[in-house]
Tab-separated table of C-alpha atoms in Angstrom:
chain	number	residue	atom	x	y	z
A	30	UNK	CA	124.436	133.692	-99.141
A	31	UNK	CA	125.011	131.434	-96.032
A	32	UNK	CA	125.645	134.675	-94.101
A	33	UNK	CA	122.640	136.622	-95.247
A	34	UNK	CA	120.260	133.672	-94.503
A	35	UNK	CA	122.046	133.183	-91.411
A	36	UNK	CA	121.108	136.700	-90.606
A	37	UNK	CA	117.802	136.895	-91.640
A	38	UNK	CA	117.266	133.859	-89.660
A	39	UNK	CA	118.643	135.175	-86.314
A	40	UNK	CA	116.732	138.403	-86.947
A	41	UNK	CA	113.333	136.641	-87.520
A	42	UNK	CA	114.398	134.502	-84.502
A	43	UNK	CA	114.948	137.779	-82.349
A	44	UNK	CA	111.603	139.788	-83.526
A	45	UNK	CA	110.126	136.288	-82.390
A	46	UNK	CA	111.354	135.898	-78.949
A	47	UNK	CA	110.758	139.733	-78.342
A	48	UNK	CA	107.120	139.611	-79.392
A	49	UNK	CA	106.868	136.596	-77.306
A	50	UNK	CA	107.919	138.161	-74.384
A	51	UNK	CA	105.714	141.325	-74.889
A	52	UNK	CA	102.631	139.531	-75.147
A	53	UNK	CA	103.681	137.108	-72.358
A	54	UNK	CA	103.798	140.424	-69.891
A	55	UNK	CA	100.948	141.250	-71.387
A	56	UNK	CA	98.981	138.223	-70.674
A	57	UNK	CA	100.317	138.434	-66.915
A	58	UNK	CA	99.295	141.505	-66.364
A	59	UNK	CA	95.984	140.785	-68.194
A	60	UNK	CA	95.748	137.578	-65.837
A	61	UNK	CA	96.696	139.485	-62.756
A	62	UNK	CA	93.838	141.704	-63.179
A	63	UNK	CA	91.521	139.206	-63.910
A	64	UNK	CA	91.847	136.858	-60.929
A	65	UNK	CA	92.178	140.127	-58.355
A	66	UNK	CA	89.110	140.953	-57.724
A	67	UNK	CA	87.538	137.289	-56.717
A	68	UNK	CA	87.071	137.472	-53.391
A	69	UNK	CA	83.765	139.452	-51.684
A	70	UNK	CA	82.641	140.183	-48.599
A	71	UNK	CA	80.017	137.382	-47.020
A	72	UNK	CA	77.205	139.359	-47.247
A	73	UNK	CA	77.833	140.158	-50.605
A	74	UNK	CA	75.037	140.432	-53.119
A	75	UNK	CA	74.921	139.570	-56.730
A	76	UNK	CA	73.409	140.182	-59.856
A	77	UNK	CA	71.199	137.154	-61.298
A	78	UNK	CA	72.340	136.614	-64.569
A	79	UNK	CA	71.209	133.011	-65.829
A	80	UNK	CA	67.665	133.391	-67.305
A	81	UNK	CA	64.822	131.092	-68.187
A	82	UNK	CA	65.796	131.517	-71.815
A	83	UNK	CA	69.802	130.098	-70.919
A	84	UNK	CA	68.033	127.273	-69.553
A	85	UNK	CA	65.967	126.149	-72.337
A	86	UNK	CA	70.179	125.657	-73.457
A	87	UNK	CA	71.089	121.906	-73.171
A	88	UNK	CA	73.686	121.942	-70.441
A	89	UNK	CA	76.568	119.583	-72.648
A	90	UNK	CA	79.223	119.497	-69.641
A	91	UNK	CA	81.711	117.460	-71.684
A	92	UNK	CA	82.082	120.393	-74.163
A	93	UNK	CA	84.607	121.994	-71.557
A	94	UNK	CA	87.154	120.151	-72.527
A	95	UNK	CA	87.400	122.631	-75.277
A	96	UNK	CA	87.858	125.403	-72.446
A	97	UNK	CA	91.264	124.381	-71.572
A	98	UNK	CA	92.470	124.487	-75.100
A	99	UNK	CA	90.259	126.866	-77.184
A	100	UNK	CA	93.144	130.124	-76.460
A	101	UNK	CA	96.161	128.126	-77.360
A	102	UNK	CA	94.619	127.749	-81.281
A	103	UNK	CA	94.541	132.259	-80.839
A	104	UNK	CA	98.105	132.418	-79.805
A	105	UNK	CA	100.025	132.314	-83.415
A	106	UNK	CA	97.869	135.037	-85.089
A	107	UNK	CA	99.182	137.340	-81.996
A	108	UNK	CA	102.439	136.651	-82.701
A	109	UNK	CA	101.891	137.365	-86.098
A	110	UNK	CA	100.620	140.389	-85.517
A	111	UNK	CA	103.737	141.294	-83.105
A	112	UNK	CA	105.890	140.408	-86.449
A	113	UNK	CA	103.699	142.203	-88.872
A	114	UNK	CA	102.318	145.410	-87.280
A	115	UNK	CA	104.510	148.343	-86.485
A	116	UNK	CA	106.465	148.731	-83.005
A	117	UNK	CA	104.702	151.469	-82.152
A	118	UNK	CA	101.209	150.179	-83.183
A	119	UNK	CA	101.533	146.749	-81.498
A	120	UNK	CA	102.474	148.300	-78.392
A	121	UNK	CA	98.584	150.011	-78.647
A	122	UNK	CA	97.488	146.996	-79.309
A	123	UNK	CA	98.945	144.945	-76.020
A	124	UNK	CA	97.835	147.794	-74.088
A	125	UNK	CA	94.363	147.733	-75.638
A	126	UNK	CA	94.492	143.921	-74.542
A	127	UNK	CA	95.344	144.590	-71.046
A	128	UNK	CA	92.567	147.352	-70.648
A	129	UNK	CA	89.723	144.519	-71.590
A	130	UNK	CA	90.817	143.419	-68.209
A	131	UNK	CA	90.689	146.269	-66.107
A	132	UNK	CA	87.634	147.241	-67.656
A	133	UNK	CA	86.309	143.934	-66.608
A	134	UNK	CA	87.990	144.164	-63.036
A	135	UNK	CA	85.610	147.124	-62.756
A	136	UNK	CA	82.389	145.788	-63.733
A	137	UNK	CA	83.427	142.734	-61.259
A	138	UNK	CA	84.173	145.330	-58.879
A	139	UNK	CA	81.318	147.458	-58.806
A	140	UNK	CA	78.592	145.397	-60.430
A	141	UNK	CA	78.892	141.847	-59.569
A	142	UNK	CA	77.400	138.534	-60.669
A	143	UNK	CA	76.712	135.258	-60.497
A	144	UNK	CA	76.300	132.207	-61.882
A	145	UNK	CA	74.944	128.806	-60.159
A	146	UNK	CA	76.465	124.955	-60.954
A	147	UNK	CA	74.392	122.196	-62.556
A	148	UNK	CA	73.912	119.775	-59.423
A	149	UNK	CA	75.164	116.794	-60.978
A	150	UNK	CA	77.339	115.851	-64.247
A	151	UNK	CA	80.470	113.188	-65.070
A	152	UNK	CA	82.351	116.079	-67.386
A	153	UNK	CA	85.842	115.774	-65.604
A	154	UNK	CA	87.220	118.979	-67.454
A	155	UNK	CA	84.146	121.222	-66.334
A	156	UNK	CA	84.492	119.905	-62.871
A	157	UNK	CA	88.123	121.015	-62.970
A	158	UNK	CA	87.017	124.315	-63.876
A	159	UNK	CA	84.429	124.690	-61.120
A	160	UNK	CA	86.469	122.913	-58.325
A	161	UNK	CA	89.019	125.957	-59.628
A	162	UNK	CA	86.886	128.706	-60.166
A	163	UNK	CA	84.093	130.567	-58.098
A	164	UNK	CA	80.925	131.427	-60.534
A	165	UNK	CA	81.225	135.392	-59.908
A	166	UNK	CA	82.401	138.016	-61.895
A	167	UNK	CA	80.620	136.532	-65.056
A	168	UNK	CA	79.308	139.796	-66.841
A	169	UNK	CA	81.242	140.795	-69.245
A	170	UNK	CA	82.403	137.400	-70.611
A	171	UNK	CA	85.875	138.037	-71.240
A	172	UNK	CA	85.860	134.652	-73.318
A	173	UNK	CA	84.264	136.750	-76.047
A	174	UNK	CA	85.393	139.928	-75.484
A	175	UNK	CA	89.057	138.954	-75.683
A	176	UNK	CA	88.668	136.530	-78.743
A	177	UNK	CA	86.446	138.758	-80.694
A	178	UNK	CA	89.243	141.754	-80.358
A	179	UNK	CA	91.891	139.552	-81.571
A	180	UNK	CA	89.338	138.391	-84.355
A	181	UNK	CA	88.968	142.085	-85.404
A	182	UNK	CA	93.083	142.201	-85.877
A	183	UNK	CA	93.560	138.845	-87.490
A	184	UNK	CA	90.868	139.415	-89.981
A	185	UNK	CA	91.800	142.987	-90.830
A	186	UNK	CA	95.309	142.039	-91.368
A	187	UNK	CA	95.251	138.626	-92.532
A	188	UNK	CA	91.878	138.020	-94.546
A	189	UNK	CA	93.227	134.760	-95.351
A	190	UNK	CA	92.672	133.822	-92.203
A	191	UNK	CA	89.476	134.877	-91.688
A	192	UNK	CA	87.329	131.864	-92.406
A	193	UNK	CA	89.533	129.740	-89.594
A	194	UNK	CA	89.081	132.946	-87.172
A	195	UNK	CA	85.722	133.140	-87.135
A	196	UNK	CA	85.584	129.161	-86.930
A	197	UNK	CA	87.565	129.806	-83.861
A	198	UNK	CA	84.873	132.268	-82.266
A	199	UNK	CA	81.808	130.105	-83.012
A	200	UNK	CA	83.547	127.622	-81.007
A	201	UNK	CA	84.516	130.019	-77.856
A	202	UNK	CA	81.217	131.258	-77.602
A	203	UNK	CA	79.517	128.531	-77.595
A	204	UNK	CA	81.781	126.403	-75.720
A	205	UNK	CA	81.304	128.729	-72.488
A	206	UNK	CA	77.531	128.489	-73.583
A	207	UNK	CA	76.748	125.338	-73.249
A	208	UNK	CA	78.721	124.329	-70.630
A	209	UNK	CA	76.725	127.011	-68.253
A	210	UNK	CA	80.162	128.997	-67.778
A	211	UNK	CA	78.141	132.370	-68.881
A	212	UNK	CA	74.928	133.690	-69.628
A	213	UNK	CA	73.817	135.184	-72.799
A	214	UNK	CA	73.519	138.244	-70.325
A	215	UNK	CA	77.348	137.621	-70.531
A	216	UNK	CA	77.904	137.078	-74.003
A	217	UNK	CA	76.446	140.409	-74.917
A	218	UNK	CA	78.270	142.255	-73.186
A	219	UNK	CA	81.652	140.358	-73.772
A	220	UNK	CA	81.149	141.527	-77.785
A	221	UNK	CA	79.881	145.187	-76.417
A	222	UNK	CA	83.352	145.481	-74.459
A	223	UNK	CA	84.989	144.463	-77.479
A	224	UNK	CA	83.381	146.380	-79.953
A	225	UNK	CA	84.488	149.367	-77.329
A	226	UNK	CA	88.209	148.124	-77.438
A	227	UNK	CA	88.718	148.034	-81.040
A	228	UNK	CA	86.375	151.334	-81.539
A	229	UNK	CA	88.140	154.222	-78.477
A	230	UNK	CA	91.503	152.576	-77.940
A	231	UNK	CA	92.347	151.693	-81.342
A	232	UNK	CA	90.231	153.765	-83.471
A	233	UNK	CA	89.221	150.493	-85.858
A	234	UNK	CA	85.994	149.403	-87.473
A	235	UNK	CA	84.469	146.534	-85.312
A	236	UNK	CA	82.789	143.481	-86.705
A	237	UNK	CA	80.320	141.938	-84.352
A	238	UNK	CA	79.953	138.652	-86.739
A	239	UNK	CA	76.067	139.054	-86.339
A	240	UNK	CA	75.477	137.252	-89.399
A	241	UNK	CA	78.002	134.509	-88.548
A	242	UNK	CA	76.620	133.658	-85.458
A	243	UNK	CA	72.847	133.762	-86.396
A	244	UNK	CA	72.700	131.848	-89.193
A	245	UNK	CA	75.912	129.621	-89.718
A	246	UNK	CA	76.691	129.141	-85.771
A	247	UNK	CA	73.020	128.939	-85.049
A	248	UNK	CA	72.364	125.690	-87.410
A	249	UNK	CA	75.604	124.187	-85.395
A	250	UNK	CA	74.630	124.928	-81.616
A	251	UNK	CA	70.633	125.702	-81.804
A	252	UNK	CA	71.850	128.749	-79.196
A	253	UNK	CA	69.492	131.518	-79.555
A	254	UNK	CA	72.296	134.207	-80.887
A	255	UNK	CA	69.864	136.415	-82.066
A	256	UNK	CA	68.613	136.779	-78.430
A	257	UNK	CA	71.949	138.016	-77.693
A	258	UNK	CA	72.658	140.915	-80.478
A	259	UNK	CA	69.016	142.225	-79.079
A	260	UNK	CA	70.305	142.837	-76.094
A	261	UNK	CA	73.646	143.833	-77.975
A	262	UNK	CA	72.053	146.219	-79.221
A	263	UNK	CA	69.945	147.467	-76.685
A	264	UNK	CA	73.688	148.177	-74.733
A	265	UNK	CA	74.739	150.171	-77.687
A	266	UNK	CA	71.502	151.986	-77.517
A	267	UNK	CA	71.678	152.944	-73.812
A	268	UNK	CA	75.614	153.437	-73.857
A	269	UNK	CA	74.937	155.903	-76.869
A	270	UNK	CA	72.542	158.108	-74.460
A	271	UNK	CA	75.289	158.245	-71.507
A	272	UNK	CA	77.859	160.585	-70.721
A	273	UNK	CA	80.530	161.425	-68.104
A	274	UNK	CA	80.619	158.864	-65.195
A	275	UNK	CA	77.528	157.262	-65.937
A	276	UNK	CA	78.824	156.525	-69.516
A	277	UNK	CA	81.315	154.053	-68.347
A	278	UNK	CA	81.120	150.192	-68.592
A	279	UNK	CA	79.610	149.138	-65.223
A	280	UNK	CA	77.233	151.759	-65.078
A	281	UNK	CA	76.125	151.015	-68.199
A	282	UNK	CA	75.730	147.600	-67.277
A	283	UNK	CA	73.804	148.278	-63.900
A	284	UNK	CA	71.517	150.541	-65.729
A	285	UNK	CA	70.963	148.107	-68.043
A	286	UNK	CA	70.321	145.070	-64.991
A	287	UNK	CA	67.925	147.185	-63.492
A	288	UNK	CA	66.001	148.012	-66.907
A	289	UNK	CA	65.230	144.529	-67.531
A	290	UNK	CA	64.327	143.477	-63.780
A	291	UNK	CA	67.775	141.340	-62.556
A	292	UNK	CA	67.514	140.899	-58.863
A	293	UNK	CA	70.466	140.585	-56.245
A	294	UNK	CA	70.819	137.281	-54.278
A	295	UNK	CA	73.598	136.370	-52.041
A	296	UNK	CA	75.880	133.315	-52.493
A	297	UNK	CA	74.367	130.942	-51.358
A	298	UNK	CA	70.664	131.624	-52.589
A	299	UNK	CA	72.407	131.642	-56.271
A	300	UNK	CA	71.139	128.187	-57.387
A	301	UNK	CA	69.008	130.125	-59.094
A	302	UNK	CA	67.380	131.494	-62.133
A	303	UNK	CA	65.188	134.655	-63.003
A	304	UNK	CA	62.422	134.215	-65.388
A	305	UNK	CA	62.140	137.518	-68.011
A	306	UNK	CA	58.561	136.687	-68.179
A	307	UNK	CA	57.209	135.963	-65.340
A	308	UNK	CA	59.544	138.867	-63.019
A	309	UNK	CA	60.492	136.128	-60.480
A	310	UNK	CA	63.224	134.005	-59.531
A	311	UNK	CA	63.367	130.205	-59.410
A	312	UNK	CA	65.412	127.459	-57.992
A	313	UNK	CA	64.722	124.614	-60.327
A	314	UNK	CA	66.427	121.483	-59.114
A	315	UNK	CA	68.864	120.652	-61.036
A	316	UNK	CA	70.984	124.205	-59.919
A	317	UNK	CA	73.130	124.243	-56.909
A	318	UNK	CA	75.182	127.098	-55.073
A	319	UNK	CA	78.717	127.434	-57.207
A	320	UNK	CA	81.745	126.451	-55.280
A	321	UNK	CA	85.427	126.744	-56.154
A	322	UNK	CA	88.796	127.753	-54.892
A	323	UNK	CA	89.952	131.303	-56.456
């Protein structure tokens, strides 16, 4: 009996250590992709994506300590998938992973954006993240899209988990929310990048978590979600009328920029806003040009 437990044990330990390891590459290679496209020429122009509506958002800077953290709590549901799913099957699904960041890489590439910095705060933890990181390559917010595809697997094959999952979400979202680290802009097309993950390279149903994050989320945060699945939507609308070349993800996006009116600015005229209403931009303030290292 001591043997067969003994064996079992090492065996579990094994499947462990090797799944580990997979999604380990995985996540460097995801990384990798993610931080190589950061750096533009200086005359450089970018799309405006912080509205009048994100800044009716109370800017809560002290909610990014959550930033640093929020993945780890993701981490043993992947695993668990690595020890539950299929070789074969798992292997799709790093590979699905990886492709949320190259299809981000491209939208940073060929359609990029910007965000500005709040002038002054005392949140230590978001200053560590701006000091860090540039505002660009924003749009799609691959703090949702990533999240929300690992969601979609947790859920589907542990249910149990589901209530904690989506607990989890809520609390990415609005995390990068509130601390100005994306626009709603952003946010829709995070879940829209997703929802095309878990649809083309896995061939699973997608759940958006509309109601979730209009009703339950909403009477947590006050963030105006629903403003966000309309323009959800609205992608899904326009990517459903494209085909070929102009049915991929960043010239969906541009298509979509220029529909709704999103002007270009350099770097340093991005402490700025654009108001949906009145077709302008504006430099309230309390927005400054975003600095950072990478």
């Amino acid at each position: 009996m001591n043997i067969e437990k003994t064996t079992s044990f090492i065996k579990k330990t094994l499947s462990y250590t090797k799944n580990t390891a997979l999604l380990g590459e995985s996540a460097t290679e995801y990384w990798g992709y993610y931080f190589g496209n950061r750096r533009f020429p200086r005359n450089q122009k970018f799309y405006v994506v912080y509205t009048n509506i994100d800044h009716t958002i109370p800017f809560l800077p002290n909610s990014a300590r959550d930033y640093w953290l929020i993945n780890f709590e993701l981490i043993p549901t992947v695993i668990k998938l690595g020890d539950t799913l299929a070789g074969r099957f798992f292997d799709d699904i790093r590979h699905a992973y990886v492709d949320i960041a190259k299809e981000g890489r491209s939208c940073f590439r060929e359609v990029p954006t910007i965000m500005p910095h709040f002038a002054t705060h005392s949140g230590y933890a978001l200053r560590a993240v701006q000091t860090l990181l540039k505002p660009v390559n924003c749009c799609p917010s691959l703090h949702t899209a990533t999240p929300l595809f690992f969601y979609n697997l947790g859920a589907r094959y542990f249910p149990e988990k589901e209530p904690e999952l989506r607990q989890y979400i809520g609390g990415v979202v609005s995390t990068v929310i509130k601390t100005k680290l994306h626009a709603l802009i952003d946010i829709a097309f995070g879940i829209f990048l997703s929802k095309k993950t878990i649809n083309d390279k896995l061939g699973l149903e997608f759940y958006d978590l509309e109601s979730f994050f209009t009703q339950e989320q909403r009477s947590k945060d006050n963030i105006p979600y629903e403003h966000i699945y309309r323009m959800y939507h609205d992608i899904n609308e326009l990517a459903g009328t494209q085909q070929g070349e102009e049915g991929k993800l960043p010239k969906i996006m541009e298509r979509y920029f220029q529909e709704i009116g999103l002007p270009r600015v350099k770097r340093e005229q991005s402490n700025c806003l654009y108001d949906l209403e009145q077709k302008t931009l504006v430099y309230p303030t309390d927005l400054k040009v975003g600095q950072g290292l990478l």
